[in-house]
PDB file of C-alpha atoms in Angstrom:
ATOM      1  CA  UNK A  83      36.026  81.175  16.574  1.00 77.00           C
ATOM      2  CA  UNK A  84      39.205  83.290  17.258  1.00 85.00           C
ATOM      3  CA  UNK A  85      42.694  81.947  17.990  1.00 88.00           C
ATOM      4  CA  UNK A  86      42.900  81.812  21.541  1.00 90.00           C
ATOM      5  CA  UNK A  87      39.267  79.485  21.640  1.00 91.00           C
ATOM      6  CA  UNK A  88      40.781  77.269  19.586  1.00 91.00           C
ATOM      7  CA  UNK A  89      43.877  76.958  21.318  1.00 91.00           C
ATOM      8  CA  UNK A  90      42.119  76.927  24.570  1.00 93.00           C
ATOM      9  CA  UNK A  91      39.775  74.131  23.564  1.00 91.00           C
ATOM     10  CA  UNK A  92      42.904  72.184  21.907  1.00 88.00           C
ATOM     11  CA  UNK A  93      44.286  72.333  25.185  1.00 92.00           C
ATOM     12  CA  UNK A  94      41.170  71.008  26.324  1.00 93.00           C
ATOM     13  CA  UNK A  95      40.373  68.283  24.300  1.00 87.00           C
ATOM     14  CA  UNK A  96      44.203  67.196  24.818  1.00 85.00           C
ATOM     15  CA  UNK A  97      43.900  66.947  28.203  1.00 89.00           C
ATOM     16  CA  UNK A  98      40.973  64.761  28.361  1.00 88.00           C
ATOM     17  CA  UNK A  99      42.272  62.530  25.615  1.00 84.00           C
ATOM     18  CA  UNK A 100      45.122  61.749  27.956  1.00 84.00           C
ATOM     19  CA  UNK A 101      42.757  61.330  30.329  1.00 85.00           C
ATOM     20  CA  UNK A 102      41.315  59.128  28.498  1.00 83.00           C
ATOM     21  CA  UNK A 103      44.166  57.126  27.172  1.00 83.00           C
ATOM     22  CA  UNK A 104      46.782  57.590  30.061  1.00 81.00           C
ATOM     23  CA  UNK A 105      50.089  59.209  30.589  1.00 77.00           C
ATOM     24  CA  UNK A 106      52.217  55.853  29.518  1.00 81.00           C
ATOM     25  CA  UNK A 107      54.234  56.048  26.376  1.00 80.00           C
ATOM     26  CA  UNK A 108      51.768  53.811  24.168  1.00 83.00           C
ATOM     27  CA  UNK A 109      49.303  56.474  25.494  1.00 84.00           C
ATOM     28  CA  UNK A 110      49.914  58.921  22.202  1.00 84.00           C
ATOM     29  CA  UNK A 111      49.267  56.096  20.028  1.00 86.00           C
ATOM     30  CA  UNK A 112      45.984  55.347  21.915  1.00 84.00           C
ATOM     31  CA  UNK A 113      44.857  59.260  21.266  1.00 84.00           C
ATOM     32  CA  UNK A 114      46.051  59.074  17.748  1.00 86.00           C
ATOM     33  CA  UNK A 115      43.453  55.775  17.430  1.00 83.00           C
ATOM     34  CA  UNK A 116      40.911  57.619  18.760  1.00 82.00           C
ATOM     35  CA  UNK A 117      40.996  60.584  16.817  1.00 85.00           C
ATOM     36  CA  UNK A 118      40.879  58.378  13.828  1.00 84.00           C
ATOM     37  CA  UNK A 119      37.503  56.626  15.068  1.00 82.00           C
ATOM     38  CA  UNK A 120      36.149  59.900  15.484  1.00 84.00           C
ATOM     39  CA  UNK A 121      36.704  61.191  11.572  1.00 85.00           C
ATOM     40  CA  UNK A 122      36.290  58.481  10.328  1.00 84.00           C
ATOM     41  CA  UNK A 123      32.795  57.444  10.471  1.00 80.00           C
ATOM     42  CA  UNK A 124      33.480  53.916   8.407  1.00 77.00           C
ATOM     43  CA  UNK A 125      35.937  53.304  11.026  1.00 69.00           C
ATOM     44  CA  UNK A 126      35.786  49.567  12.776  1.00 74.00           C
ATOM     45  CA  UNK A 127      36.750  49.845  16.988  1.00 72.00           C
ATOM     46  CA  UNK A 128      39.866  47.155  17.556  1.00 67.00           C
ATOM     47  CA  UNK A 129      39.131  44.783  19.654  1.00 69.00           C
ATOM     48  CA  UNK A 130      40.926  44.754  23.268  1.00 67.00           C
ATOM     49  CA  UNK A 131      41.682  40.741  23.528  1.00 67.00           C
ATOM     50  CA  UNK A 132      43.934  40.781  20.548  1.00 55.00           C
ATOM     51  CA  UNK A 133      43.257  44.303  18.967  1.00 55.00           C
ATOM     52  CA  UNK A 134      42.232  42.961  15.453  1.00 49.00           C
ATOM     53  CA  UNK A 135      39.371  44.931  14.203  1.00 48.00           C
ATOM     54  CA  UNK A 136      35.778  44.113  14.593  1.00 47.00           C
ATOM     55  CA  UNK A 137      33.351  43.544  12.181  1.00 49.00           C
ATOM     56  CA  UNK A 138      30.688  46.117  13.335  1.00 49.00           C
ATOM     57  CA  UNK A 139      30.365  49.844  14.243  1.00 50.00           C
ATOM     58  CA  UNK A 140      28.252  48.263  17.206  1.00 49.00           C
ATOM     59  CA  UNK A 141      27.973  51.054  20.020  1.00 47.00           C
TER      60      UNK A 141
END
């Protein structure tokens, strides 16, 4: 992969993560969760009531 595919498919995956997450200031913190969940593979999802984590990788 050359330079300008991976900047073009940074730019990509960016732009759906705020998609994804929203524009709103807490919305970087929301794409920086989510990129952790996705390398980590022991990684637990928060919960959205009181965002404590869960006890399963439950899909």
């Amino acid at each position: 992969m050359g330079r300008s595919s991976a900047y073009s498919l940074i730019a990509k995956l960016r732009a759906r993560l705020t998609e994804m997450a929203g524009d709103a200031e807490r919305g970087r913190e929301v794409v920086a969760a989510l990129i952790g969940l996705v390398l980590d593979d022991a990684a637990v999802v928060p919960s959205l009531e009181d965002m404590s984590m869960e006890g399963s990788n439950a899909n």
